mmCIF file of C-alpha atoms and ligand atoms in Angstrom:
data_model
loop_
_atom_site.group_PDB
_atom_site.id
_atom_site.type_symbol
_atom_site.label_atom_id
_atom_site.label_comp_id
_atom_site.label_asym_id
_atom_site.label_seq_id
_atom_site.Cartn_x
_atom_site.Cartn_y
_atom_site.Cartn_z
ATOM 1 C CA MET A 251 -55.021 -37.783 100.537
ATOM 2 C CA PRO A 252 -52.455 -38.033 97.738
ATOM 3 C CA LEU A 253 -51.779 -34.785 95.884
ATOM 4 C CA GLU A 254 -53.114 -34.297 92.341
ATOM 5 C CA PRO A 255 -50.244 -34.612 89.831
ATOM 6 C CA ILE A 256 -48.941 -31.395 88.266
ATOM 7 C CA ARG A 257 -47.436 -30.736 84.827
ATOM 8 C CA VAL A 258 -44.096 -28.956 84.601
ATOM 9 C CA VAL A 259 -42.398 -27.869 81.385
ATOM 10 C CA VAL A 260 -38.674 -27.282 80.909
ATOM 11 C CA THR A 261 -37.588 -25.644 77.649
ATOM 12 C CA GLY A 262 -34.051 -26.071 76.388
ATOM 13 C CA ALA A 263 -34.481 -29.539 77.839
ATOM 14 C CA ALA A 264 -31.540 -30.983 75.895
ATOM 15 C CA GLY A 265 -29.169 -28.275 77.148
ATOM 16 C CA GLN A 266 -26.708 -28.169 80.022
ATOM 17 C CA ILE A 267 -28.768 -26.346 82.661
ATOM 18 C CA ALA A 268 -31.721 -28.671 82.064
ATOM 19 C CA TYR A 269 -29.448 -31.677 82.550
ATOM 20 C CA SER A 270 -28.972 -30.694 86.212
ATOM 21 C CA LEU A 271 -32.440 -29.233 86.658
ATOM 22 C CA LEU A 272 -34.566 -32.175 85.555
ATOM 23 C CA TYR A 273 -33.249 -34.551 88.189
ATOM 24 C CA GLN A 274 -33.939 -32.093 91.003
ATOM 25 C CA LEU A 275 -37.483 -31.491 89.745
ATOM 26 C CA ALA A 276 -38.240 -35.174 89.351
ATOM 27 C CA LYS A 277 -36.995 -36.119 92.800
ATOM 28 C CA GLY A 278 -39.140 -33.589 94.643
ATOM 29 C CA ASP A 279 -36.700 -30.796 95.526
ATOM 30 C CA VAL A 280 -38.978 -28.046 94.223
ATOM 31 C CA PHE A 281 -42.655 -28.953 94.556
ATOM 32 C CA GLY A 282 -42.259 -31.105 97.634
ATOM 33 C CA PRO A 283 -41.497 -34.735 98.417
ATOM 34 C CA ASP A 284 -45.149 -35.832 98.004
ATOM 35 C CA GLN A 285 -45.985 -34.001 94.772
ATOM 36 C CA PRO A 286 -46.223 -36.330 91.747
ATOM 37 C CA LEU A 287 -45.540 -34.733 88.377
ATOM 38 C CA TYR A 288 -45.335 -35.083 84.608
ATOM 39 C CA LEU A 289 -42.352 -33.454 82.916
ATOM 40 C CA HIS A 290 -42.786 -31.864 79.481
ATOM 41 C CA LEU A 291 -39.423 -31.456 77.748
ATOM 42 C CA LEU A 292 -39.370 -28.883 74.951
ATOM 43 C CA ASP A 293 -36.460 -28.324 72.612
ATOM 44 C CA ILE A 294 -35.937 -27.621 68.906
ATOM 45 C CA PRO A 295 -36.263 -30.348 66.224
ATOM 46 C CA VAL A 296 -32.510 -30.946 65.728
ATOM 47 C CA MET A 297 -32.139 -31.750 69.424
ATOM 48 C CA MET A 298 -34.768 -34.503 69.525
ATOM 49 C CA GLY A 299 -32.113 -37.255 69.330
ATOM 50 C CA VAL A 300 -30.241 -35.842 72.311
ATOM 51 C CA LEU A 301 -33.528 -35.405 74.159
ATOM 52 C CA GLU A 302 -34.239 -39.100 73.669
ATOM 53 C CA GLY A 303 -31.110 -39.832 75.710
ATOM 54 C CA VAL A 304 -32.269 -37.467 78.469
ATOM 55 C CA VAL A 305 -35.635 -39.264 78.577
ATOM 56 C CA MET A 306 -33.857 -42.623 78.894
ATOM 57 C CA GLU A 307 -31.767 -41.309 81.769
ATOM 58 C CA LEU A 308 -34.788 -39.888 83.581
ATOM 59 C CA MET A 309 -36.439 -43.272 83.295
ATOM 60 C CA ASP A 310 -33.295 -44.976 84.593
ATOM 61 C CA CYS A 311 -33.231 -42.678 87.627
ATOM 62 C CA ALA A 312 -36.286 -44.693 88.784
ATOM 63 C CA LEU A 313 -37.905 -41.790 90.620
ATOM 64 C CA PRO A 314 -41.283 -42.539 92.230
ATOM 65 C CA LEU A 315 -42.714 -38.994 91.840
ATOM 66 C CA LEU A 316 -42.182 -38.916 88.073
ATOM 67 C CA LEU A 317 -45.371 -40.207 86.460
ATOM 68 C CA GLY A 318 -44.419 -39.559 82.831
ATOM 69 C CA VAL A 319 -42.269 -37.583 80.406
ATOM 70 C CA VAL A 320 -43.416 -35.759 77.247
ATOM 71 C CA PRO A 321 -40.462 -34.932 74.945
ATOM 72 C CA THR A 322 -41.470 -32.596 72.114
ATOM 73 C CA ALA A 323 -40.478 -29.870 69.670
ATOM 74 C CA ASP A 324 -44.049 -28.587 69.469
ATOM 75 C CA PRO A 325 -44.830 -25.646 71.816
ATOM 76 C CA ALA A 326 -48.563 -26.545 71.788
ATOM 77 C CA GLU A 327 -47.802 -29.974 73.236
ATOM 78 C CA GLY A 328 -45.021 -28.637 75.439
ATOM 79 C CA PHE A 329 -47.274 -26.092 77.177
ATOM 80 C CA LYS A 330 -50.490 -28.143 77.340
ATOM 81 C CA ASP A 331 -52.149 -27.865 80.795
ATOM 82 C CA ILE A 332 -48.906 -26.705 82.402
ATOM 83 C CA ASP A 333 -48.797 -25.669 86.101
ATOM 84 C CA ALA A 334 -45.170 -24.485 86.208
ATOM 85 C CA ALA A 335 -42.779 -23.490 83.423
ATOM 86 C CA PHE A 336 -38.994 -23.219 83.418
ATOM 87 C CA LEU A 337 -38.088 -21.315 80.250
ATOM 88 C CA VAL A 338 -34.405 -22.151 79.964
ATOM 89 C CA GLY A 339 -34.008 -22.621 76.206
ATOM 90 C CA ALA A 340 -32.602 -19.648 74.342
ATOM 91 C CA MET A 341 -30.311 -18.783 71.478
ATOM 92 C CA PRO A 342 -26.710 -18.698 72.771
ATOM 93 C CA ARG A 343 -24.395 -15.836 71.923
ATOM 94 C CA LYS A 344 -22.211 -16.780 68.967
ATOM 95 C CA GLU A 345 -18.877 -15.256 68.063
ATOM 96 C CA GLY A 346 -19.234 -11.858 66.450
ATOM 97 C CA MET A 347 -22.883 -11.560 67.476
ATOM 98 C CA GLU A 348 -23.903 -8.133 68.716
ATOM 99 C CA ARG A 349 -25.930 -7.847 71.941
ATOM 100 C CA LYS A 350 -28.717 -6.381 69.826
ATOM 101 C CA ASP A 351 -28.838 -9.445 67.536
ATOM 102 C CA LEU A 352 -28.915 -11.763 70.535
ATOM 103 C CA LEU A 353 -31.800 -9.812 72.027
ATOM 104 C CA ALA A 354 -33.705 -9.868 68.739
ATOM 105 C CA ALA A 355 -33.297 -13.634 68.274
ATOM 106 C CA ASN A 356 -34.419 -14.391 71.818
ATOM 107 C CA VAL A 357 -37.301 -11.988 71.929
ATOM 108 C CA LYS A 358 -38.803 -13.836 68.953
ATOM 109 C CA ILE A 359 -38.533 -17.173 70.790
ATOM 110 C CA PHE A 360 -40.236 -15.752 73.881
ATOM 111 C CA LYS A 361 -43.000 -14.166 71.826
ATOM 112 C CA VAL A 362 -43.878 -17.587 70.382
ATOM 113 C CA GLN A 363 -43.677 -19.231 73.801
ATOM 114 C CA GLY A 364 -45.864 -16.516 75.360
ATOM 115 C CA GLN A 365 -48.505 -17.166 72.722
ATOM 116 C CA ALA A 366 -48.310 -20.923 73.346
ATOM 117 C CA LEU A 367 -48.613 -20.426 77.111
ATOM 118 C CA ASP A 368 -51.611 -18.164 76.551
ATOM 119 C CA GLN A 369 -53.394 -20.790 74.475
ATOM 120 C CA HIS A 370 -52.438 -24.033 76.182
ATOM 121 C CA ALA A 371 -51.198 -23.578 79.774
ATOM 122 C CA LYS A 372 -53.310 -23.260 82.928
ATOM 123 C CA LYS A 373 -54.145 -19.649 83.796
ATOM 124 C CA THR A 374 -52.520 -20.191 87.194
ATOM 125 C CA VAL A 375 -49.193 -21.226 85.609
ATOM 126 C CA LYS A 376 -46.046 -19.891 87.297
ATOM 127 C CA VAL A 377 -43.423 -18.995 84.706
ATOM 128 C CA LEU A 378 -39.720 -18.658 85.481
ATOM 129 C CA VAL A 379 -37.519 -17.317 82.676
ATOM 130 C CA VAL A 380 -33.850 -18.338 82.859
ATOM 131 C CA GLY A 381 -32.829 -17.882 79.189
ATOM 132 C CA ASN A 382 -31.052 -14.578 78.554
ATOM 133 C CA PRO A 383 -31.755 -11.687 78.405
ATOM 134 C CA ALA A 384 -33.972 -13.138 81.150
ATOM 135 C CA ASN A 385 -35.774 -9.997 82.388
ATOM 136 C CA THR A 386 -36.748 -8.750 78.958
ATOM 137 C CA ASN A 387 -37.616 -12.243 77.702
ATOM 138 C CA ALA A 388 -40.014 -12.578 80.653
ATOM 139 C CA LEU A 389 -41.598 -9.226 79.806
ATOM 140 C CA ILE A 390 -42.182 -10.223 76.191
ATOM 141 C CA CYS A 391 -43.482 -13.644 77.157
ATOM 142 C CA SER A 392 -46.033 -12.024 79.474
ATOM 143 C CA LYS A 393 -47.048 -9.470 76.856
ATOM 144 C CA TYR A 394 -47.993 -12.267 74.455
ATOM 145 C CA ALA A 395 -49.888 -14.195 77.126
ATOM 146 C CA PRO A 396 -52.493 -11.585 78.084
ATOM 147 C CA SER A 397 -54.921 -14.148 79.587
ATOM 148 C CA ILE A 398 -52.370 -15.048 82.283
ATOM 149 C CA PRO A 399 -51.778 -12.514 85.114
ATOM 150 C CA ARG A 400 -48.564 -10.520 84.729
ATOM 151 C CA GLU A 401 -47.627 -11.464 88.297
ATOM 152 C CA ASN A 402 -47.216 -15.078 87.102
ATOM 153 C CA PHE A 403 -44.099 -14.226 85.058
ATOM 154 C CA SER A 404 -40.687 -13.878 86.650
ATOM 155 C CA ALA A 405 -37.014 -13.767 85.686
ATOM 156 C CA MET A 406 -34.189 -15.475 87.515
ATOM 157 C CA THR A 407 -31.746 -13.424 89.578
ATOM 158 C CA ARG A 408 -31.512 -16.121 92.250
ATOM 159 C CA LEU A 409 -28.154 -17.309 90.958
ATOM 160 C CA ASP A 410 -26.828 -13.799 91.570
ATOM 161 C CA GLN A 411 -28.389 -13.838 95.044
ATOM 162 C CA ASN A 412 -26.848 -17.219 95.833
ATOM 163 C CA ARG A 413 -23.469 -16.000 94.598
ATOM 164 C CA ALA A 414 -23.734 -12.891 96.797
ATOM 165 C CA GLN A 415 -24.770 -14.936 99.824
ATOM 166 C CA ALA A 416 -21.850 -17.325 99.275
ATOM 167 C CA GLN A 417 -19.375 -14.423 99.051
ATOM 168 C CA LEU A 418 -20.649 -13.017 102.358
ATOM 169 C CA ALA A 419 -20.591 -16.420 104.064
ATOM 170 C CA ALA A 420 -16.955 -16.876 103.009
ATOM 171 C CA ARG A 421 -15.975 -13.358 104.066
ATOM 172 C CA PHE A 422 -17.540 -13.674 107.520
ATOM 173 C CA GLY A 423 -16.527 -17.311 108.020
ATOM 174 C CA VAL A 424 -20.070 -18.652 108.565
ATOM 175 C CA GLY A 425 -22.243 -21.291 106.906
ATOM 176 C CA ILE A 426 -24.493 -20.231 104.028
ATOM 177 C CA ASP A 427 -27.630 -20.531 106.189
ATOM 178 C CA ASN A 428 -26.225 -17.926 108.550
ATOM 179 C CA VAL A 429 -26.492 -15.155 105.943
ATOM 180 C CA ARG A 430 -29.864 -13.718 104.984
ATOM 181 C CA ASN A 431 -31.483 -10.809 103.162
ATOM 182 C CA VAL A 432 -28.850 -9.880 100.610
ATOM 183 C CA ILE A 433 -30.629 -8.253 97.653
ATOM 184 C CA ILE A 434 -30.162 -8.279 93.893
ATOM 185 C CA TRP A 435 -31.777 -5.222 92.305
ATOM 186 C CA GLY A 436 -32.545 -4.795 88.606
ATOM 187 C CA ASN A 437 -31.377 -6.643 85.539
ATOM 188 C CA HIS A 438 -29.664 -10.039 85.355
ATOM 189 C CA SER A 439 -26.717 -8.393 83.606
ATOM 190 C CA SER A 440 -23.583 -6.547 84.572
ATOM 191 C CA THR A 441 -25.677 -3.546 85.710
ATOM 192 C CA GLN A 442 -27.342 -5.584 88.468
ATOM 193 C CA TYR A 443 -26.863 -4.156 91.961
ATOM 194 C CA PRO A 444 -25.942 -6.717 94.609
ATOM 195 C CA ASP A 445 -26.846 -4.925 97.847
ATOM 196 C CA ALA A 446 -25.621 -6.215 101.204
ATOM 197 C CA ARG A 447 -26.711 -3.219 103.293
ATOM 198 C CA PHE A 448 -29.612 -5.115 104.856
ATOM 199 C CA ALA A 449 -27.941 -8.509 104.984
ATOM 200 C CA VAL A 450 -27.770 -10.108 108.411
ATOM 201 C CA VAL A 451 -25.093 -12.548 109.556
ATOM 202 C CA THR A 452 -25.569 -14.926 112.478
ATOM 203 C CA LYS A 453 -22.289 -15.662 114.230
ATOM 204 C CA ASP A 454 -21.409 -17.021 117.665
ATOM 205 C CA GLY A 455 -25.080 -16.994 118.656
ATOM 206 C CA GLY A 456 -25.614 -13.293 117.815
ATOM 207 C CA GLU A 457 -26.966 -11.430 114.766
ATOM 208 C CA SER A 458 -25.280 -8.444 113.137
ATOM 209 C CA ARG A 459 -25.919 -6.294 110.089
ATOM 210 C CA VAL A 460 -23.190 -6.690 107.491
ATOM 211 C CA ALA A 461 -23.349 -2.944 106.855
ATOM 212 C CA ASP A 462 -22.461 -2.136 110.493
ATOM 213 C CA SER A 463 -18.985 -3.591 110.126
ATOM 214 C CA ALA A 464 -16.728 -0.617 109.352
ATOM 215 C CA ALA A 465 -13.848 -2.952 108.508
ATOM 216 C CA ASP A 466 -15.820 -4.344 105.572
ATOM 217 C CA ALA A 467 -17.318 -1.136 104.145
ATOM 218 C CA ALA A 468 -14.829 -0.675 101.296
ATOM 219 C CA TRP A 469 -14.911 -4.374 100.412
ATOM 220 C CA LEU A 470 -18.723 -4.289 100.237
ATOM 221 C CA GLN A 471 -18.913 -1.357 97.822
ATOM 222 C CA ASP A 472 -16.104 -2.486 95.625
ATOM 223 C CA GLN A 473 -14.874 -6.096 95.492
ATOM 224 C CA PHE A 474 -18.111 -7.705 96.664
ATOM 225 C CA ILE A 475 -20.235 -6.039 93.984
ATOM 226 C CA SER A 476 -17.814 -6.636 91.143
ATOM 227 C CA THR A 477 -17.177 -10.297 92.131
ATOM 228 C CA VAL A 478 -20.919 -11.021 92.014
ATOM 229 C CA GLN A 479 -21.436 -9.054 88.797
ATOM 230 C CA LYS A 480 -18.555 -10.837 87.057
ATOM 231 C CA ARG A 481 -19.002 -14.319 88.509
ATOM 232 C CA GLY A 482 -20.688 -15.694 85.373
ATOM 233 C CA ALA A 483 -17.756 -14.578 83.221
ATOM 234 C CA ALA A 484 -15.270 -16.050 85.716
ATOM 235 C CA VAL A 485 -16.987 -19.445 85.519
ATOM 236 C CA ILE A 486 -16.919 -19.340 81.704
ATOM 237 C CA ALA A 487 -13.224 -18.428 81.721
ATOM 238 C CA ALA A 488 -12.418 -21.387 83.977
ATOM 239 C CA ARG A 489 -14.843 -24.012 82.707
ATOM 240 C CA LYS A 490 -15.068 -22.933 79.059
ATOM 241 C CA MET A 491 -18.817 -23.310 79.511
ATOM 242 C CA SER A 492 -21.350 -21.165 81.327
ATOM 243 C CA SER A 493 -22.711 -21.854 84.827
ATOM 244 C CA ALA A 494 -25.044 -24.828 84.687
ATOM 245 C CA MET A 495 -25.087 -26.744 87.985
ATOM 246 C CA SER A 496 -25.424 -23.532 90.015
ATOM 247 C CA ALA A 497 -27.966 -22.085 87.557
ATOM 248 C CA ALA A 498 -30.137 -25.191 87.831
ATOM 249 C CA LYS A 499 -29.936 -25.092 91.641
ATOM 250 C CA ALA A 500 -30.915 -21.414 91.620
ATOM 251 C CA ALA A 501 -33.894 -22.114 89.341
ATOM 252 C CA CYS A 502 -35.034 -24.747 91.840
ATOM 253 C CA ASP A 503 -34.611 -22.337 94.781
ATOM 254 C CA HIS A 504 -36.593 -19.639 92.938
ATOM 255 C CA MET A 505 -39.535 -21.876 92.021
ATOM 256 C CA ARG A 506 -39.599 -23.673 95.382
ATOM 257 C CA ASP A 507 -39.902 -20.401 97.294
ATOM 258 C CA TRP A 508 -42.615 -19.211 94.875
ATOM 259 C CA TRP A 509 -44.523 -22.471 95.118
ATOM 260 C CA LEU A 510 -44.171 -23.220 98.831
ATOM 261 C CA GLY A 511 -43.562 -19.705 100.221
ATOM 262 C CA THR A 512 -40.718 -17.865 101.952
ATOM 263 C CA THR A 513 -40.017 -18.263 105.673
ATOM 264 C CA GLY A 514 -40.472 -15.501 108.254
ATOM 265 C CA ASP A 515 -38.719 -12.242 107.399
ATOM 266 C CA LYS A 516 -36.234 -13.960 105.080
ATOM 267 C CA TYR A 517 -36.715 -12.357 101.684
ATOM 268 C CA VAL A 518 -35.501 -13.503 98.263
ATOM 269 C CA SER A 519 -34.817 -11.692 94.982
ATOM 270 C CA MET A 520 -36.996 -12.276 91.937
ATOM 271 C CA GLY A 521 -37.343 -10.413 88.656
ATOM 272 C CA VAL A 522 -41.024 -9.367 88.689
ATOM 273 C CA ILE A 523 -43.210 -6.782 87.001
ATOM 274 C CA SER A 524 -42.399 -3.381 88.457
ATOM 275 C CA ASP A 525 -45.151 -1.246 90.005
ATOM 276 C CA GLY A 526 -42.729 1.672 90.325
ATOM 277 C CA SER A 527 -41.572 0.709 93.854
ATOM 278 C CA TYR A 528 -38.287 2.380 94.843
ATOM 279 C CA ASN A 529 -38.720 4.818 91.964
ATOM 280 C CA THR A 530 -37.991 2.156 89.353
ATOM 281 C CA PRO A 531 -39.568 2.386 85.882
ATOM 282 C CA LYS A 532 -42.999 0.757 85.794
ATOM 283 C CA ASP A 533 -43.837 -2.168 83.512
ATOM 284 C CA ILE A 534 -40.422 -3.725 83.202
ATOM 285 C CA ILE A 535 -39.290 -6.952 84.854
ATOM 286 C CA PHE A 536 -37.035 -5.707 87.650
ATOM 287 C CA SER A 537 -35.417 -7.782 90.387
ATOM 288 C CA PHE A 538 -36.722 -6.801 93.841
ATOM 289 C CA PRO A 539 -36.603 -8.324 97.308
ATOM 290 C CA VAL A 540 -39.891 -10.198 97.727
ATOM 291 C CA LEU A 541 -41.778 -12.255 100.298
ATOM 292 C CA VAL A 542 -44.077 -15.045 99.097
ATOM 293 C CA LYS A 543 -47.277 -16.368 100.660
ATOM 294 C CA ASP A 544 -49.948 -18.557 99.041
ATOM 295 C CA LYS A 545 -47.965 -18.506 95.772
ATOM 296 C CA GLN A 546 -48.222 -14.661 95.583
ATOM 297 C CA TRP A 547 -45.144 -12.478 95.860
ATOM 298 C CA THR A 548 -45.086 -8.996 97.354
ATOM 299 C CA ILE A 549 -42.252 -6.512 97.061
ATOM 300 C CA VAL A 550 -40.610 -5.727 100.413
ATOM 301 C CA GLN A 551 -41.257 -2.030 101.076
ATOM 302 C CA GLY A 552 -39.599 0.615 103.205
ATOM 303 C CA LEU A 553 -35.914 -0.221 102.690
ATOM 304 C CA GLU A 554 -33.923 2.980 102.747
ATOM 305 C CA LEU A 555 -31.829 3.788 99.669
ATOM 306 C CA ASP A 556 -28.671 5.848 100.017
ATOM 307 C CA ALA A 557 -27.309 8.010 97.164
ATOM 308 C CA PHE A 558 -25.074 5.193 95.888
ATOM 309 C CA SER A 559 -28.031 2.783 95.723
ATOM 310 C CA VAL A 560 -30.322 5.320 94.050
ATOM 311 C CA GLN A 561 -27.753 5.733 91.297
ATOM 312 C CA LYS A 562 -27.309 1.957 90.906
ATOM 313 C CA LEU A 563 -31.063 1.379 90.648
ATOM 314 C CA GLN A 564 -31.368 4.146 88.078
ATOM 315 C CA GLN A 565 -28.591 2.670 85.958
ATOM 316 C CA THR A 566 -30.018 -0.848 85.833
ATOM 317 C CA GLY A 567 -33.587 0.467 85.368
ATOM 318 C CA GLN A 568 -32.455 2.524 82.413
ATOM 319 C CA GLU A 569 -30.827 -0.511 80.804
ATOM 320 C CA LEU A 570 -34.058 -2.461 81.215
ATOM 321 C CA ASN A 571 -36.061 0.356 79.657
ATOM 322 C CA GLU A 572 -33.698 0.363 76.676
ATOM 323 C CA GLU A 573 -33.957 -3.425 76.300
ATOM 324 C CA LYS A 574 -37.739 -3.125 76.454
ATOM 325 C CA GLU A 575 -37.804 -0.532 73.668
ATOM 326 C CA GLU A 576 -35.550 -2.682 71.455
ATOM 327 C CA ALA A 577 -37.600 -5.803 72.164
ATOM 328 C CA LEU A 578 -40.907 -4.138 71.379
ATOM 329 C CA ALA A 579 -39.478 -2.846 68.097
ATOM 330 C CA VAL A 580 -38.421 -6.396 67.151
ATOM 331 C CA CYS A 581 -41.891 -7.759 67.978
ATOM 332 C CA GLN A 582 -43.543 -5.269 65.646
ATOM 333 C CA ASP A 583 -41.351 -6.315 62.693
HETATM 334 P P1 NAX B 721 -27.427 -24.711 76.237
HETATM 335 O O1 NAX B 721 -26.984 -24.085 74.969
HETATM 336 O O2 NAX B 721 -26.670 -25.853 76.827
HETATM 337 O O3 NAX B 721 -28.940 -25.204 76.064
HETATM 338 C C1 NAX B 721 -29.925 -24.418 75.503
HETATM 339 C C2 NAX B 721 -30.948 -25.328 74.893
HETATM 340 O O4 NAX B 721 -32.045 -24.521 74.460
HETATM 341 C C3 NAX B 721 -30.435 -26.107 73.680
HETATM 342 O O5 NAX B 721 -30.725 -27.488 73.828
HETATM 343 C C4 NAX B 721 -31.228 -25.479 72.530
HETATM 344 O O6 NAX B 721 -31.484 -26.381 71.489
HETATM 345 C C5 NAX B 721 -32.499 -25.064 73.244
HETATM 346 N N1 NAX B 721 -33.328 -24.095 72.528
HETATM 347 C C6 NAX B 721 -32.935 -23.084 71.706
HETATM 348 N N2 NAX B 721 -34.011 -22.484 71.178
HETATM 349 C C7 NAX B 721 -35.106 -23.084 71.690
HETATM 350 C C8 NAX B 721 -36.500 -22.906 71.516
HETATM 351 N N3 NAX B 721 -36.979 -21.977 70.694
HETATM 352 N N4 NAX B 721 -37.336 -23.725 72.183
HETATM 353 C C9 NAX B 721 -36.864 -24.685 73.000
HETATM 354 N N5 NAX B 721 -35.545 -24.924 73.192
HETATM 355 C C10 NAX B 721 -34.671 -24.119 72.566
HETATM 356 O O7 NAX B 721 -27.566 -23.498 77.275
HETATM 357 P P2 NAX B 721 -27.639 -23.515 78.863
HETATM 358 O O8 NAX B 721 -26.260 -23.471 79.408
HETATM 359 O O9 NAX B 721 -28.552 -24.590 79.304
HETATM 360 O O10 NAX B 721 -28.257 -22.064 79.145
HETATM 361 C C11 NAX B 721 -29.582 -21.729 78.773
HETATM 362 C C12 NAX B 721 -29.853 -20.245 78.978
HETATM 363 O O11 NAX B 721 -29.688 -19.875 80.346
HETATM 364 C C13 NAX B 721 -28.920 -19.311 78.176
HETATM 365 O O12 NAX B 721 -29.715 -18.284 77.597
HETATM 366 C C14 NAX B 721 -28.049 -18.707 79.261
HETATM 367 O O13 NAX B 721 -27.556 -17.442 78.880
HETATM 368 C C15 NAX B 721 -29.028 -18.626 80.398
HETATM 369 N N6 NAX B 721 -28.467 -18.446 81.751
HETATM 370 C C16 NAX B 721 -29.153 -17.655 82.609
HETATM 371 C C17 NAX B 721 -28.772 -17.467 83.916
HETATM 372 C C18 NAX B 721 -29.558 -16.618 84.860
HETATM 373 O O14 NAX B 721 -29.087 -16.427 85.984
HETATM 374 N N7 NAX B 721 -30.726 -16.055 84.500
HETATM 375 C C19 NAX B 721 -27.516 -18.083 84.422
HETATM 376 C C20 NAX B 721 -27.062 -19.275 83.623
HETATM 377 C C21 NAX B 721 -27.235 -19.134 82.137
HETATM 378 O O15 NAX B 721 -26.157 -18.411 81.622
#
């Protein structure tokens, strides 16, 4: 029996991440090769002309799964009957803008979009927030969509995970598929903690824990962590624009694993509502290792934290608590 079509919204649809993302969605990379879909493309009024060009290109891609496209600047239309949401659109940082101002501007956008999701989307909608500050935007969005379970909101740290996995694959001279279970803890910011202590590398037919290699211990605690933390800035310095192709790919990986499930004991990192696991502050969106089954994620439990990791988790948790306080203050204005 053919699958019922689903409705997927992408916000910031005229922007650079969306330009890579839309094609992958429409050709079946995320929801499966047999899943027909409608794409809702939301952006702001001044971008409607650009969006028209994106719609033309989607049409010209001649993709059989794409049943229709709804370009709009109206959140009510954008979020109508939506099954999956990619919230990419956000206010970019402008010169001279303080971090606080950026947070305030974005929190307001995600408050409005939370309200629109609450009123118009399906209650089962899966929401992935990419727009920065992604974790706190996801928290605010969920707060203003109280009729949708909090577990249905997530923030993207998959790009950080993919970056970490790629660094390990290069270091150990193996293909990307031969590295698994590297973790990103905390905020999608420079306080994130890329943790390779449980990562496993398959090489020459055997499996080994990355952490067991004494020769790599210093590299893991120092260069590896800082390369992953600073990778976004390195791409901007080289490209004069922020990561887009890799961000779109990561958004696809995140939603695909949420929608179709993870495989075996291979876990992935997602920013999800914290229940206090690993002594993290409750009720913030914190990136944890998760497994997914039947579209429900569960936090992987029982991983041992050493003193270094405890301190790293505390640091990023504290930053998220501070962002939360600032965001809530803005919402009350
Ligand atoms: P662009 O500036 O190319 O595109 C953003 C688009 O969002 C624009 O078309 C803009 O008009 C639109 N927009 C602004 N306000 C909107 C609103 N209220 N409703 C709908 N659309 C709105 O940025 P792009 O490079 O695509 O990046 C988008 C966001 O992703 C940024 O916030 C960026 O910081 C964030 N990123 C997050 C990453 C992550 O790992 N979580 C990594 C990549 C990226 O830096």
